[in-house]
Amino acid sequence: MNSKLLRKLPKVDELLMEERVKEISANLIREQVVDVIRAVVETKRKTILESEELLSESFVSYDTVVEEVIEAVNYSNIKSLRRVINGTGVVLHTNLGRAKLAKSAMEAVAEVADKYSTLEYDPVKGRRGSRHDHVEKIIEKITGAEAAMVVNNNAAATTICLATLGRGKEIIISRGELVEIGGSFRIPEIMEESGAHLVEVGTTNKTKLKDYQNKINEQTGALMKVHTSNYKVIGFTEEATLKELVNLGKEADIPVIYDMGNGLMVNLRDYGIDEPTVKEAMSDGADVILFSGDKLLGGPQGGVIIGKKKYIDMMKAHPLARILRVDKMTLAAMEATFKEYYDDDNAKEKIPTLKMLTRSSKQLEDAAGDLLALIKEKAPEFSVSIEQTEDVVGGGSAPATILKGYSVSVFSEKISAQELEKSLRTDAFPIIVRINHDKVLFDVRTLTGDEYQIIAERLGKIIREK
Ligand SMILES: *Cc1c(COP(=O)(O)O)cnc(C)c1O
């Protein structure tokens, strides 16, 4: 019944020649623009054919279609992976890219990205070098480990470690530590994939050293401890400490693997974050320690493996090493990140994740005051106030830790919190916020000073367009 509209639908060629379309697509590749126009016209054609309601003539009017094409061309030019502003107060926000890189790491990436580099070349010897070397020395220096290796992420680190030390053998692990990390990473499944045979001991809440001891036999490949980084078992609980496991492993001549997840390098207990550090795991004597690059270490996505040279060398020689290897940009960022750890105070200043987690209450309250003043100036239509909030580390780290935070809340009768949140998020440059009751909250812990201006101006624009 709508089919007579088909004839009136503007043609692709006609739209391509339209001045307004030409103007906005001057710097774009012609094929990209043609594709977008085709998609718009095709969608309209389909709607005409399939719609059960009677469509009006304006549905296919030249101006309507030109406007839709302009919007679609503009949208197609927005990068899919792009910057957002994180106003949630969640520091390691997995959906928003986990750790922000240190400036030095970002510069290191930029230096090797569009230039040739020493990736697998030793300029002193004038011959082939190893890509592992760039990060190995610095990681050894900072952690005190005998050897180190970096793979794609901690899931990859766990996989290559188990495939190397556990294939065809038994790995003993507590039932209280059979964790699932987000994105369908489950320890028992990884174990199976790597060809290791899982031997569970103890119960969900209690596992004693004796439980491990009783299961050791000539098939045992390793004892494994997994830090329950994204949940906590409290109450009637017991676990064998890493140190106890290491002693047991030594007696039986079996390696002890510790998957610690977070990769925290400096003690943050003074800041209310009670998580084990890499240094503690090293001094407890684990043979192999695994952790993520982009959790509390605050670097690029990666899986860092440190420990005894004998085991790391076996992993480097494993066929999976080639499959799980990282690229030059990751190596560059990782090297620079570790260099910030020569000094703990320097790291707390230069590594954004640590800086955000160690900001004092006073600093956060002052920051909220600055943001509030700017919003009052640029968007006076909103009623604003400073509110105390509960911040979390995020990224499946330190689940029971609540950090005292500060937010600026905004409210207006003219726009609901849901509508405002959506408007902030769906812009080409998204601002991600939380809603509390009928107010939108901007949590300053995860914001930087230069973002306050952008937020204040955006709020002004949104409310004036209402
Ligand atoms: C986060 C985590 C992983 C997975 O690390 P990715 O780097 O995300 O692959 C594995 N084990 C533990 C204990 C973790 O906390």
XYZ file of C-alpha atoms and ligand atoms in Angstrom:
481
model
C 0.000 0.000 0.000
C 3.004 2.243 0.494
C 4.617 1.147 -2.715
C 3.785 4.316 -4.637
C 6.221 6.062 -2.276
C 9.059 4.001 -3.711
C 9.182 6.071 -6.881
C 9.540 9.254 -4.829
C 12.492 8.003 -2.797
C 15.593 10.073 -3.752
C 18.309 8.165 -5.621
C 21.786 7.504 -4.242
C 23.494 9.469 -7.067
C 21.220 12.409 -6.546
C 22.006 12.493 -2.816
C 25.716 12.194 -3.509
C 25.585 15.363 -5.651
C 23.619 17.343 -3.052
C 25.622 20.392 -1.885
C 24.863 19.916 1.836
C 26.070 16.307 1.663
C 29.186 17.275 -0.315
C 30.041 19.893 2.259
C 30.088 17.575 5.278
C 31.871 14.782 3.420
C 34.640 16.863 1.844
C 37.375 15.102 3.842
C 35.919 11.619 3.636
C 36.592 8.788 1.240
C 33.912 8.691 -1.470
C 33.237 4.977 -1.016
C 32.510 5.478 2.678
C 29.967 8.191 1.899
C 28.338 6.114 -0.858
C 27.996 3.223 1.586
C 26.287 5.381 4.182
C 23.871 6.898 1.651
C 23.040 3.453 0.304
C 22.311 2.211 3.796
C 19.966 5.134 4.488
C 18.090 4.696 1.187
C 17.912 0.921 1.587
C 16.512 1.211 5.131
C 13.822 3.567 3.855
C 12.987 1.232 0.968
C 12.608 -1.716 3.332
C 10.408 0.277 5.679
C 8.152 1.257 2.770
C 7.813 -2.375 1.669
C 7.373 -3.895 5.088
C 5.498 -1.264 7.073
C 1.881 -2.142 7.828
C 0.960 1.455 8.549
C 0.326 4.011 5.872
C 3.399 6.243 5.550
C 3.146 9.914 4.689
C 4.744 11.580 1.677
C 7.151 13.409 3.980
C 8.754 10.060 4.791
C 10.425 10.150 1.386
C 10.665 13.896 0.862
C 13.993 15.067 -0.490
C 14.769 17.262 2.528
C 13.923 14.555 5.058
C 16.197 12.075 3.345
C 19.037 14.625 2.973
C 18.827 15.366 6.693
C 18.965 11.683 7.530
C 21.958 11.221 5.235
C 23.803 14.117 6.896
C 23.172 12.661 10.331
C 24.289 9.201 9.184
C 27.465 10.520 7.508
C 28.372 12.472 10.641
C 27.718 9.431 12.787
C 29.725 7.096 10.549
C 32.683 9.374 11.048
C 32.699 8.934 14.817
C 35.253 6.387 15.914
C 33.727 3.332 17.509
C 36.540 3.035 20.062
C 36.832 6.539 21.437
C 37.423 8.564 24.555
C 34.802 8.832 27.284
C 34.680 10.757 30.553
C 34.320 8.448 33.564
C 32.208 10.133 36.214
C 31.322 6.884 37.994
C 34.100 6.834 40.608
C 34.921 3.250 39.593
C 38.687 3.444 39.081
C 39.348 0.219 37.153
C 36.159 0.262 35.088
C 36.391 -2.853 32.913
C 33.827 -1.576 30.397
C 35.635 1.757 30.129
C 39.082 0.331 29.414
C 40.343 -0.626 32.901
C 43.613 1.184 33.744
C 44.479 4.578 32.255
C 48.106 4.607 31.149
C 50.795 6.762 32.707
C 51.947 9.629 30.514
C 55.350 7.988 30.093
C 53.665 4.780 28.903
C 51.545 6.660 26.408
C 54.602 8.467 25.034
C 56.485 5.182 24.754
C 53.612 3.733 22.710
C 53.531 6.768 20.442
C 57.284 6.526 19.845
C 57.211 2.970 18.525
C 53.776 3.069 16.898
C 54.586 4.817 13.621
C 58.340 4.319 13.633
C 60.691 1.362 13.297
C 61.949 0.051 16.621
C 64.338 -2.367 18.328
C 61.465 -4.846 18.809
C 63.524 -7.892 17.830
C 66.856 -6.254 17.122
C 69.918 -5.787 19.292
C 71.644 -2.624 18.002
C 74.824 -3.298 20.042
C 75.400 -6.724 18.551
C 73.932 -5.745 15.213
C 71.768 -8.817 15.053
C 68.459 -10.330 15.981
C 67.300 -9.759 19.567
C 64.406 -11.039 21.662
C 61.198 -9.121 22.220
C 61.083 -10.452 25.790
C 64.272 -8.546 26.707
C 62.659 -5.091 26.665
C 60.498 -5.770 29.699
C 62.276 -8.658 31.378
C 65.185 -6.668 32.880
C 63.038 -3.914 34.324
C 60.438 -6.336 35.729
C 63.223 -8.351 37.382
C 64.712 -5.191 38.796
C 61.429 -3.893 40.228
C 59.992 -7.183 41.524
C 63.208 -8.957 42.474
C 62.218 -11.996 40.394
C 64.787 -14.197 38.641
C 62.931 -14.046 35.335
C 59.849 -12.516 33.738
C 57.656 -12.770 30.676
C 54.659 -10.829 29.385
C 51.726 -12.318 27.474
C 48.363 -11.006 26.309
C 46.489 -10.933 29.618
C 46.367 -12.811 32.891
C 44.044 -15.411 31.401
C 46.769 -16.118 28.825
C 49.397 -16.182 31.587
C 47.381 -18.777 33.497
C 46.874 -20.837 30.346
C 50.540 -20.967 29.336
C 51.637 -21.603 32.907
C 49.264 -24.545 33.352
C 50.012 -25.915 29.881
C 53.741 -25.833 30.667
C 53.760 -27.110 34.261
C 50.562 -29.111 34.329
C 49.935 -30.866 31.009
C 49.203 -34.519 31.721
C 49.803 -33.890 35.414
C 47.718 -33.028 38.459
C 47.380 -29.493 39.780
C 46.143 -29.222 43.350
C 43.896 -26.269 44.162
C 41.479 -25.340 46.969
C 37.717 -25.541 46.345
C 37.535 -22.060 47.838
C 39.633 -20.677 44.975
C 37.950 -22.066 41.852
C 37.131 -18.567 40.699
C 35.338 -17.139 37.729
C 36.634 -13.802 36.504
C 34.410 -11.723 34.196
C 34.221 -12.673 30.524
C 33.864 -16.443 31.092
C 37.330 -17.053 32.494
C 36.931 -19.962 34.899
C 39.916 -21.592 36.567
C 38.570 -25.193 36.175
C 37.885 -24.642 32.458
C 41.280 -23.050 31.796
C 42.813 -25.988 33.613
C 41.012 -28.458 31.360
C 41.900 -26.513 28.196
C 45.561 -26.557 29.116
C 45.562 -30.330 29.529
C 46.145 -30.260 33.282
C 44.137 -32.455 35.603
C 42.416 -30.472 38.336
C 42.556 -31.930 41.827
C 40.210 -30.040 44.157
C 40.855 -30.082 47.868
C 39.080 -28.744 50.974
C 35.668 -27.091 50.954
C 34.325 -23.732 49.822
C 35.038 -22.096 53.166
C 37.828 -24.182 54.665
C 40.957 -25.661 53.169
C 43.822 -26.790 55.376
C 47.431 -27.413 54.482
C 46.844 -31.092 55.260
C 44.261 -31.237 52.445
C 46.970 -30.385 49.904
C 49.478 -32.644 51.579
C 47.156 -35.655 51.346
C 46.765 -35.304 47.585
C 50.425 -34.993 46.636
C 51.700 -37.960 44.637
C 54.081 -38.651 41.756
C 51.509 -37.246 39.287
C 51.436 -33.821 40.958
C 52.666 -31.064 38.631
C 52.128 -28.053 40.872
C 50.254 -26.579 43.813
C 48.195 -23.592 42.779
C 46.861 -20.691 44.794
C 44.436 -18.210 43.280
C 43.765 -14.876 44.912
C 39.986 -14.563 45.208
C 40.240 -11.068 43.822
C 36.588 -10.460 42.972
C 34.831 -11.947 45.998
C 35.421 -12.577 49.682
C 34.489 -15.540 51.815
C 33.898 -14.393 55.371
C 32.856 -16.090 58.600
C 33.906 -19.666 59.386
C 36.861 -19.798 57.033
C 40.359 -21.148 56.781
C 42.941 -21.264 54.037
C 46.524 -22.379 53.718
C 48.704 -19.293 53.318
C 50.963 -18.885 50.309
C 53.951 -19.246 52.593
C 52.700 -22.574 53.966
C 52.109 -23.854 50.458
C 55.595 -22.775 49.417
C 57.111 -24.726 52.315
C 55.038 -27.763 51.422
C 56.078 -27.431 47.780
C 59.742 -27.233 48.773
C 59.508 -30.400 50.876
C 57.868 -32.293 48.031
C 59.926 -30.623 45.284
C 56.798 -29.347 43.519
C 56.440 -25.787 42.155
C 53.859 -23.424 43.626
C 51.928 -21.187 41.227
C 50.240 -18.063 42.570
C 47.639 -16.347 40.375
C 47.320 -13.052 42.189
C 45.283 -11.145 39.610
C 45.667 -7.535 40.651
C 49.441 -6.956 40.329
C 49.600 -4.401 43.124
C 53.196 -3.190 43.472
C 52.914 -0.780 46.411
C 51.292 -1.369 49.765
C 47.962 0.505 49.841
C 46.772 -0.562 53.315
C 47.200 2.989 54.595
C 44.626 4.000 51.998
C 42.106 1.359 53.047
C 42.941 -1.150 50.301
C 43.913 -4.436 51.920
C 45.239 -6.388 48.933
C 48.389 -8.516 48.747
C 51.332 -7.014 46.882
C 53.663 -8.585 44.340
C 56.581 -8.009 46.711
C 54.822 -9.968 49.465
C 54.138 -12.836 47.074
C 57.813 -12.776 46.087
C 59.026 -12.835 49.680
C 56.635 -15.706 50.457
C 58.641 -17.534 47.816
C 56.096 -18.552 45.138
C 57.837 -20.237 42.183
C 55.635 -18.574 39.597
C 53.449 -15.483 40.108
C 50.859 -14.311 37.588
C 49.068 -10.967 37.412
C 47.265 -8.582 35.060
C 48.922 -5.558 33.487
C 45.835 -3.357 33.582
C 44.498 -3.868 37.080
C 46.261 -2.382 40.116
C 49.618 -2.371 38.308
C 48.073 0.406 36.225
C 49.618 -0.489 32.882
C 48.472 -1.856 29.507
C 46.438 -5.025 29.073
C 48.835 -7.879 29.634
C 49.635 -10.914 31.705
C 52.846 -10.659 33.674
C 54.572 -13.897 34.664
C 57.450 -13.699 37.135
C 59.404 -16.315 39.055
C 62.080 -18.968 38.786
C 64.094 -18.795 35.580
C 63.784 -22.539 35.043
C 59.972 -22.329 34.750
C 59.851 -19.041 32.814
C 62.318 -20.463 30.267
C 60.032 -23.470 29.791
C 57.093 -21.152 29.148
C 59.069 -19.036 26.664
C 59.870 -22.211 24.731
C 56.249 -23.438 24.743
C 54.388 -23.183 21.374
C 51.693 -21.103 23.100
C 54.269 -18.344 23.711
C 54.088 -17.369 20.026
C 50.303 -17.415 20.061
C 49.951 -15.372 23.234
C 52.737 -12.884 22.564
C 52.177 -9.153 22.875
C 52.883 -6.449 20.322
C 55.424 -3.637 20.438
C 52.918 -1.105 21.768
C 52.120 -3.253 24.787
C 55.809 -3.870 25.438
C 56.565 -0.163 25.200
C 53.776 0.711 27.641
C 54.738 -2.104 30.011
C 58.403 -1.082 30.140
C 57.527 2.542 30.858
C 54.931 1.568 33.488
C 57.400 -0.583 35.426
C 60.002 2.193 35.300
C 57.655 4.400 37.318
C 58.024 1.881 40.167
C 61.657 2.633 40.951
C 60.147 4.728 43.707
C 56.773 4.084 45.420
C 55.927 7.753 45.873
C 56.735 8.437 42.241
C 54.425 5.564 41.226
C 51.561 6.933 43.347
C 51.955 10.235 41.537
C 52.542 9.034 37.961
C 50.406 5.897 37.645
C 46.839 7.195 37.213
C 45.225 4.148 38.886
C 47.332 4.606 42.022
C 46.913 8.346 41.985
C 43.129 8.051 41.885
C 43.086 5.423 44.639
C 45.347 7.406 46.946
C 43.701 10.811 46.667
C 42.893 12.094 50.156
C 39.406 12.976 51.340
C 40.435 16.599 51.491
C 41.717 16.594 47.903
C 38.501 14.977 46.677
C 36.308 17.395 48.597
C 38.248 20.356 47.175
C 37.987 18.894 43.679
C 34.224 18.526 44.099
C 34.121 22.183 45.153
C 35.912 23.196 41.938
C 33.555 21.183 39.743
C 30.527 22.540 41.601
C 31.658 26.150 41.076
C 32.177 25.544 37.362
C 28.759 23.945 36.913
C 27.145 26.860 38.782
C 28.837 29.229 36.352
C 28.178 27.381 33.064
C 24.864 25.703 33.871
C 23.155 27.798 36.568
C 19.807 26.191 35.669
C 20.753 23.127 37.734
C 20.614 22.884 41.490
C 23.907 21.405 42.580
C 25.396 20.070 45.781
C 28.353 18.079 47.041
C 27.587 14.576 48.246
C 29.679 11.921 49.918
C 29.712 8.710 47.933
C 31.121 5.229 48.214
C 33.784 4.560 45.592
C 35.100 1.143 44.590
C 38.325 -0.060 43.015
C 36.517 -1.997 40.243
C 37.917 -4.371 37.646
C 37.196 -7.278 39.968
C 39.734 -6.030 42.523
C 39.316 -5.514 46.269
C 35.555 -6.274 46.251
C 34.965 -5.526 49.928
C 36.779 -2.199 49.862
C 34.707 0.967 49.997
C 36.567 4.230 49.563
C 35.068 7.463 50.815
C 34.458 9.631 47.779
C 32.919 12.928 46.764
C 30.460 13.713 43.982
C 28.717 16.736 42.629
C 25.005 16.004 42.231
C 22.884 17.917 39.740
C 19.132 18.214 39.551
C 16.623 20.144 37.483
C 12.819 20.102 37.246
C 13.245 20.562 33.486
C 14.927 17.220 32.840
C 14.720 13.876 34.587
C 17.893 12.190 35.868
C 17.326 9.318 33.394
C 16.988 11.684 30.463
C 20.054 13.672 31.492
C 22.136 10.527 31.986
C 21.145 9.297 28.533
C 21.872 12.611 26.921
C 25.363 12.744 28.472
C 26.111 9.178 27.404
C 24.813 9.254 23.820
C 26.812 12.300 22.721
C 29.711 11.737 20.300
C 31.942 12.351 23.324
C 30.194 10.299 26.022
C 30.140 11.277 29.687
C 29.315 8.264 31.871
C 27.653 8.944 35.204
C 25.643 7.304 37.970
C 22.131 8.165 39.073
C 21.162 8.283 42.707
C 17.405 8.659 43.203
C 16.481 11.645 41.024
C 19.960 13.156 40.791
C 22.862 12.655 38.429
C 26.209 12.257 40.200
C 29.650 13.256 38.927
C 32.178 11.435 41.102
C 35.417 13.418 41.111
C 37.755 10.518 41.989
C 37.881 9.372 38.362
C 37.724 12.840 36.780
C 40.625 15.090 35.858
C 40.598 18.881 36.162
C 40.416 19.465 32.403
C 37.242 17.383 32.254
C 35.339 19.684 34.644
C 35.071 22.346 31.947
C 33.718 19.856 29.410
C 31.132 18.563 31.895
C 29.978 22.037 32.939
C 29.642 23.234 29.344
C 27.804 20.086 28.279
C 25.317 20.466 31.140
C 24.703 24.042 30.061
C 24.122 22.994 26.448
C 21.752 20.173 27.364
C 19.580 22.251 29.658
C 19.358 25.151 27.194
C 18.272 22.823 24.407
C 15.438 21.510 26.570
C 41.555 -10.590 36.690
C 42.071 -11.922 37.010
C 42.381 -12.827 35.992
C 42.190 -12.500 34.543
O 43.037 -11.454 34.174
P 42.892 -10.734 32.737
O 44.095 -9.880 32.652
O 41.610 -9.996 32.781
O 42.888 -11.813 31.718
C 42.849 -14.069 36.356
N 43.012 -14.408 37.647
C 42.736 -13.560 38.667
C 42.928 -14.000 40.091
C 42.259 -12.285 38.380
O 41.968 -11.444 39.372
